[in-house]
Tab-separated table of C-alpha atoms in Angstrom:
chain	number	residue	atom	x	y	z
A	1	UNK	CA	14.792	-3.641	22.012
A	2	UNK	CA	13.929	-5.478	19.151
A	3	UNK	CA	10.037	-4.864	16.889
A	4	UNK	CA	7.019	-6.808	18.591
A	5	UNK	CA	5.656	-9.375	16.191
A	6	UNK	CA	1.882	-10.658	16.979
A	7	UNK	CA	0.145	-12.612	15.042
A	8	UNK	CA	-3.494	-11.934	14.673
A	9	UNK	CA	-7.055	-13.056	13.012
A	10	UNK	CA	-9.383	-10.200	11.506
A	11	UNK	CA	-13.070	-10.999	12.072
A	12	UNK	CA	-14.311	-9.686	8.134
A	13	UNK	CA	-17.935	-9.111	8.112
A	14	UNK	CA	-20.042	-11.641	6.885
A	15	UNK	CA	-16.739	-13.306	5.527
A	16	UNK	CA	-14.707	-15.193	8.097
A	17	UNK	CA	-11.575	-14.715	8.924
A	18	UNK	CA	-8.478	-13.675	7.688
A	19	UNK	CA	-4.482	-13.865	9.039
A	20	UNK	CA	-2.498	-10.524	10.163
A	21	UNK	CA	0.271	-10.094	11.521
A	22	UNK	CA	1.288	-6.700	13.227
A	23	UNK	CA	5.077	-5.308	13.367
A	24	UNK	CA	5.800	-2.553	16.253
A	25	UNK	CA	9.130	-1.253	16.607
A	26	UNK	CA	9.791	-0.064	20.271
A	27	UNK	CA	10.337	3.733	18.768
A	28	UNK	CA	6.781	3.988	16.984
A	29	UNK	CA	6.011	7.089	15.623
A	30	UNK	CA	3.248	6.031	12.843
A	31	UNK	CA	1.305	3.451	11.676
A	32	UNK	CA	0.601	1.664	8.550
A	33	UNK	CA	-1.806	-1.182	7.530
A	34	UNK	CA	-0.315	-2.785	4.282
A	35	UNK	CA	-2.714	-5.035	2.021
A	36	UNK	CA	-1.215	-7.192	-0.348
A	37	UNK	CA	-1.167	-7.190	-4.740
A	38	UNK	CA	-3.024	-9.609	-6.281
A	39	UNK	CA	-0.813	-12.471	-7.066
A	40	UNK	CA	0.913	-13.044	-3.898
A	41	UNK	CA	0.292	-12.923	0.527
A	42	UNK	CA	1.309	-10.859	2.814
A	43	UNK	CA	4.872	-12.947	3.402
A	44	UNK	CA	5.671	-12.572	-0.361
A	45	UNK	CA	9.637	-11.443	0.368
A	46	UNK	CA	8.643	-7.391	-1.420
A	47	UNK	CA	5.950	-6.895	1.832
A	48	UNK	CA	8.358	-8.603	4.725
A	49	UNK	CA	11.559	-6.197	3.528
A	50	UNK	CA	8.670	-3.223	3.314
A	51	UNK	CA	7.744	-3.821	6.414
A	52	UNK	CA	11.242	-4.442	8.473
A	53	UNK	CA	12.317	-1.579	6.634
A	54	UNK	CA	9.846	1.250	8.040
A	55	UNK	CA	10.269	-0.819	11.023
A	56	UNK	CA	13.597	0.524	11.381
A	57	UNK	CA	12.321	3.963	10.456
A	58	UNK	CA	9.419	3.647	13.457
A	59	UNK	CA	6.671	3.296	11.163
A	60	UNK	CA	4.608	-0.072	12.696
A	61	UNK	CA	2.912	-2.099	10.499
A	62	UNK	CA	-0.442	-4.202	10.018
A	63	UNK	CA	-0.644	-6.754	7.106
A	64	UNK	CA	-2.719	-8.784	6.382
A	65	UNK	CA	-4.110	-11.714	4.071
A	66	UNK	CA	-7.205	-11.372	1.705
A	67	UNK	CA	-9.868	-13.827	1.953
A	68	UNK	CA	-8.927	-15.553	-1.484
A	69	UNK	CA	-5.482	-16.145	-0.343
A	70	UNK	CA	-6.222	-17.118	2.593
A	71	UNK	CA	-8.451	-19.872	1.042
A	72	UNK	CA	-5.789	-20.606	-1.585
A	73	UNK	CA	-7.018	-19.873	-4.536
A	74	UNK	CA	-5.486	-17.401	-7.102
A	75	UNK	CA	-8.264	-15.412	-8.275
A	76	UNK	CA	-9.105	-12.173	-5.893
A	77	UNK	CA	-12.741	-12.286	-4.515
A	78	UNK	CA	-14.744	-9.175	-5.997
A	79	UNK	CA	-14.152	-5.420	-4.879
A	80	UNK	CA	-16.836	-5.337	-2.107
A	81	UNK	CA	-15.261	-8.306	-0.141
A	82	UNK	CA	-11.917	-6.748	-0.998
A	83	UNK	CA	-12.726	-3.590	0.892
A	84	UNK	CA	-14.643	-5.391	3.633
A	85	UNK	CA	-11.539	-6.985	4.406
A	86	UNK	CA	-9.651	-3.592	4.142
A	87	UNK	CA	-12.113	-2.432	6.286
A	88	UNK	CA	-11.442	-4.818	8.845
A	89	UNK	CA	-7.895	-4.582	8.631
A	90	UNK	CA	-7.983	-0.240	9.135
A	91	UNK	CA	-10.419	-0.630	12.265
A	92	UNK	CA	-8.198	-3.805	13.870
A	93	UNK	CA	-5.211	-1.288	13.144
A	94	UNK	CA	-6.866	1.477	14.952
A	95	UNK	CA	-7.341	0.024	18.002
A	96	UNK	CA	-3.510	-1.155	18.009
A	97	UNK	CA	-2.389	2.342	16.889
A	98	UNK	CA	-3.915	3.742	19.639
A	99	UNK	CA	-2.934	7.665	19.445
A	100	UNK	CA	-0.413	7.156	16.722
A	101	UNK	CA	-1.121	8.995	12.966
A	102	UNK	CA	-2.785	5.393	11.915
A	103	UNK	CA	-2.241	5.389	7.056
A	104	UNK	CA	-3.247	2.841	4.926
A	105	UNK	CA	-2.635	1.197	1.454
A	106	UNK	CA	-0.495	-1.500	0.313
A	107	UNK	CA	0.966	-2.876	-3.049
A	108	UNK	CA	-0.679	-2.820	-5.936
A	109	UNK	CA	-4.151	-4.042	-5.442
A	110	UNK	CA	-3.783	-3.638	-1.733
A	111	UNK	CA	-3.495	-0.124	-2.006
A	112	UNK	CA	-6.356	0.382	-4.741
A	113	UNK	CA	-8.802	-1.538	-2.564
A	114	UNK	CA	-7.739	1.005	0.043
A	115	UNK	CA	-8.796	3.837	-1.486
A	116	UNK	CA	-11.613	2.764	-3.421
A	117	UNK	CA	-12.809	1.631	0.285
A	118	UNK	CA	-11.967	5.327	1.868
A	119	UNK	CA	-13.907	6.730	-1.610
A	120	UNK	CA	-16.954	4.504	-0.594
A	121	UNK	CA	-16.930	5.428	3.151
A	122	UNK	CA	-14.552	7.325	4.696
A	123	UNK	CA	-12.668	5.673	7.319
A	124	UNK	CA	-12.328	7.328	10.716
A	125	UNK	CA	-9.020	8.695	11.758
A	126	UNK	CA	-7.334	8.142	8.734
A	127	UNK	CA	-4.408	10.412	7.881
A	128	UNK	CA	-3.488	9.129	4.288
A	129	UNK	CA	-2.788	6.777	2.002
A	130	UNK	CA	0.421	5.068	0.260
A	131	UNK	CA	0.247	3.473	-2.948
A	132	UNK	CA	3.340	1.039	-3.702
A	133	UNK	CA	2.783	0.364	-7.377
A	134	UNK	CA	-0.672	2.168	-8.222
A	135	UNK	CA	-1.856	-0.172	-10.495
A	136	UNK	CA	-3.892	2.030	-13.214
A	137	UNK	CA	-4.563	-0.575	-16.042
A	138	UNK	CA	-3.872	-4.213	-16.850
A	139	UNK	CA	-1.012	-4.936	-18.603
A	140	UNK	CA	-1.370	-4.316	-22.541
A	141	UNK	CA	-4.576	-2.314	-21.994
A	142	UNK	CA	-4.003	1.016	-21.175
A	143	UNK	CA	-6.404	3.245	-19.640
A	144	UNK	CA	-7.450	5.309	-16.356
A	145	UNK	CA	-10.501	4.765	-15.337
A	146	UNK	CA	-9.587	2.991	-12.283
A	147	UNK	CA	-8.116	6.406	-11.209
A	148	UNK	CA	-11.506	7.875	-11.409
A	149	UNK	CA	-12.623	7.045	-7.437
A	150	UNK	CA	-9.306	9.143	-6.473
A	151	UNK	CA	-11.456	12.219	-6.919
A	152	UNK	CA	-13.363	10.843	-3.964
A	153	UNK	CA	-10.520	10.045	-1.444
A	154	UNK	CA	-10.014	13.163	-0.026
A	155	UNK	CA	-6.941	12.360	1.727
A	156	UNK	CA	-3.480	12.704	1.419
A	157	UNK	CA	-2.149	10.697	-1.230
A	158	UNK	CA	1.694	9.209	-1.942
A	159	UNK	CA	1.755	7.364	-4.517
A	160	UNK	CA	5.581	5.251	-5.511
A	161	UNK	CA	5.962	4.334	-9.277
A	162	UNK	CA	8.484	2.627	-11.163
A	163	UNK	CA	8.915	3.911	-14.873
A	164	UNK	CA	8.866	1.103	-16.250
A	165	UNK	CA	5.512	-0.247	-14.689
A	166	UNK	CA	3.456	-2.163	-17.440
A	167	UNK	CA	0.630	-1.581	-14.975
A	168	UNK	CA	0.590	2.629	-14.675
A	169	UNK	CA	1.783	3.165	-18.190
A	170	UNK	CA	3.285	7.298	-16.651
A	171	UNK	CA	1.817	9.365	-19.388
A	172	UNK	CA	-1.695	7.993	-18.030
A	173	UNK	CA	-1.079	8.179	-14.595
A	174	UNK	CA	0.479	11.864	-14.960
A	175	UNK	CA	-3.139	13.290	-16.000
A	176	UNK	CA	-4.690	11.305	-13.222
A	177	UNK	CA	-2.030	13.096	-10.579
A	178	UNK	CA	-2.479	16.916	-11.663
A	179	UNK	CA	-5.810	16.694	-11.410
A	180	UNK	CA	-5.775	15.930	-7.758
A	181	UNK	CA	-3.752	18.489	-6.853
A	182	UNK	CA	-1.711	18.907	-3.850
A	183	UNK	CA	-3.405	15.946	-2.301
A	184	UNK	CA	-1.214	13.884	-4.515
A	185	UNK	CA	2.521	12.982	-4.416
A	186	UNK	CA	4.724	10.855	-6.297
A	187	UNK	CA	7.908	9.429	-6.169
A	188	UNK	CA	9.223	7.942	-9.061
A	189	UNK	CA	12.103	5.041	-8.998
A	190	UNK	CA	13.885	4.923	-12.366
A	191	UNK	CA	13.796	1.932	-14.535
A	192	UNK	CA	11.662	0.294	-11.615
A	193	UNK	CA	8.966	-2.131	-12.787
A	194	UNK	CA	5.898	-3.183	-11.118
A	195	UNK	CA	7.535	-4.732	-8.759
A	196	UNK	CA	10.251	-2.534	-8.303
A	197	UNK	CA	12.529	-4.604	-9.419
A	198	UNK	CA	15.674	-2.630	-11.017
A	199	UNK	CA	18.546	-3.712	-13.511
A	200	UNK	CA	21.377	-4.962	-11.887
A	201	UNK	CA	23.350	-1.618	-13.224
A	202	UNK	CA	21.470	0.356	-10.848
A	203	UNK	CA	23.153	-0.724	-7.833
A	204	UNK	CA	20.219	-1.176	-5.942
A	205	UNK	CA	19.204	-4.396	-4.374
A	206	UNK	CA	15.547	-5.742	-2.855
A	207	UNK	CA	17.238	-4.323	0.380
A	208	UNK	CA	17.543	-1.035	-1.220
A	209	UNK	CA	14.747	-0.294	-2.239
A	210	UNK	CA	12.890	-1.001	0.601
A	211	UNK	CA	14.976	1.681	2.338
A	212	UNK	CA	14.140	3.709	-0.297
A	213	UNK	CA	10.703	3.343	-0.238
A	214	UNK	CA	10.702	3.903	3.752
A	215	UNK	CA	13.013	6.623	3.911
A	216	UNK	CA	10.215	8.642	1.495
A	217	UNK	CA	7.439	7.322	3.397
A	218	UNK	CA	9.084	8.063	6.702
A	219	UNK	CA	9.377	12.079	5.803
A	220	UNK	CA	5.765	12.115	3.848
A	221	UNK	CA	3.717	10.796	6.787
A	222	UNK	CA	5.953	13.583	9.321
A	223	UNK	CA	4.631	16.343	6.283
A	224	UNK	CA	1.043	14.919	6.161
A	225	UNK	CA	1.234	14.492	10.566
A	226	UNK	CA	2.586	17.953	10.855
């Protein structure tokens, strides 16, 4: 049996509507809701090989569009319709989990929204979150302070970094990680950049390293679920 693809609207609050689409696997163990970075949708090629990939791992996924994108425009809406939409997404996903260990996040700005949503209000049910690309600081000006609402998550964390990510320069995001503690785990992919997007020495290919990144997520979310 092949993964169940539906397509679906989210109902935002106050906002519209935004596209989803939702990818079960016939063996589903988990579930994930996956938001999307800034610049690109939820079909950008990184988030459809993500997604097939814990497929095949039975991890079923929910992404989704952000109400900017879906308009088509280029500049994100502000934080608070961000999370709204988040928001939507986690309770649609819910109700489609069912009984399943129902995570969260998503790449890059996806996944900050995420948590800066769980930080504001806690989300019921949730079991974690995964950051593809924690984005810590624009590029060329480094900092942490958009690390600071991690203190408030109080959920499991997994957070994927290349080493060469303009965007979490690692001897800022290091600090950020020890001081939440065993809530927090990394896994770093050499020479990846933002994107993860490797030299072609490395032997690793888009298809790659979307097995990579499922095969870690895969044995985190069986730690986290017990």
């Amino acid at each position: 049996m092949t993964a169940a693809l539906t397509d679906l609207t989210l109902s935002v609050a106050g906002r519209g509507e935004v596209s989803a689409v939702a990818l079960r696997p016939p063996d589903c163990r988990f579930f994930l809701v996956l938001g999307h970075g800034a610049g690109a949708g939820m079909h950008h090629p990184f988030m459809e090989n993500l997604a097939h990939a814990l497929s095949d791992r039975g991890i079923g996924t929910l992404r989704y569009q952000f109400g900017y994108v879906e308009r088509g425009l280029r500049r994100p809406d502000p934080a608070h319709i961000l999370q709204s939409t988040v928001r939507a997404a986690v309770n649609s996903a819910g109700l489609i989990a069912r009984d399943l260990p129902l995570f969260a996040g998503g790449k890059s700005m996806g996944g900050r929204m995420t948590s800066q949503a769980q930080a504001e209000k806690p989300f019921q049910g949730l079991k974690g979150i995964v950051f593809y690309g924690f984005p810590l600081h624009p590029i060329g000006q480094p900092a942490s302070s958009r690390g600071e609402h991690l203190d408030r998550v109080r959920l499991p964390l997994l957070f994927f970094q290349g080493t060469r990510d303009r965007l979490a320069q690692r001897s800022l995001l290091l600090p950020v990680l020890e001081r939440l503690g065993p809530a927090a785990q990394v896994e770093w992919l050499e020479e990846a950049d933002h994107e993860f997007t490797l030299p072609r020495r490395s032997g690793m290919d888009r298809e790659a390293v979307g097995r990579w990144l499922a095969d870690r997520t895969l044995g985190w979310m069986e730690r986290v679920s017990g």
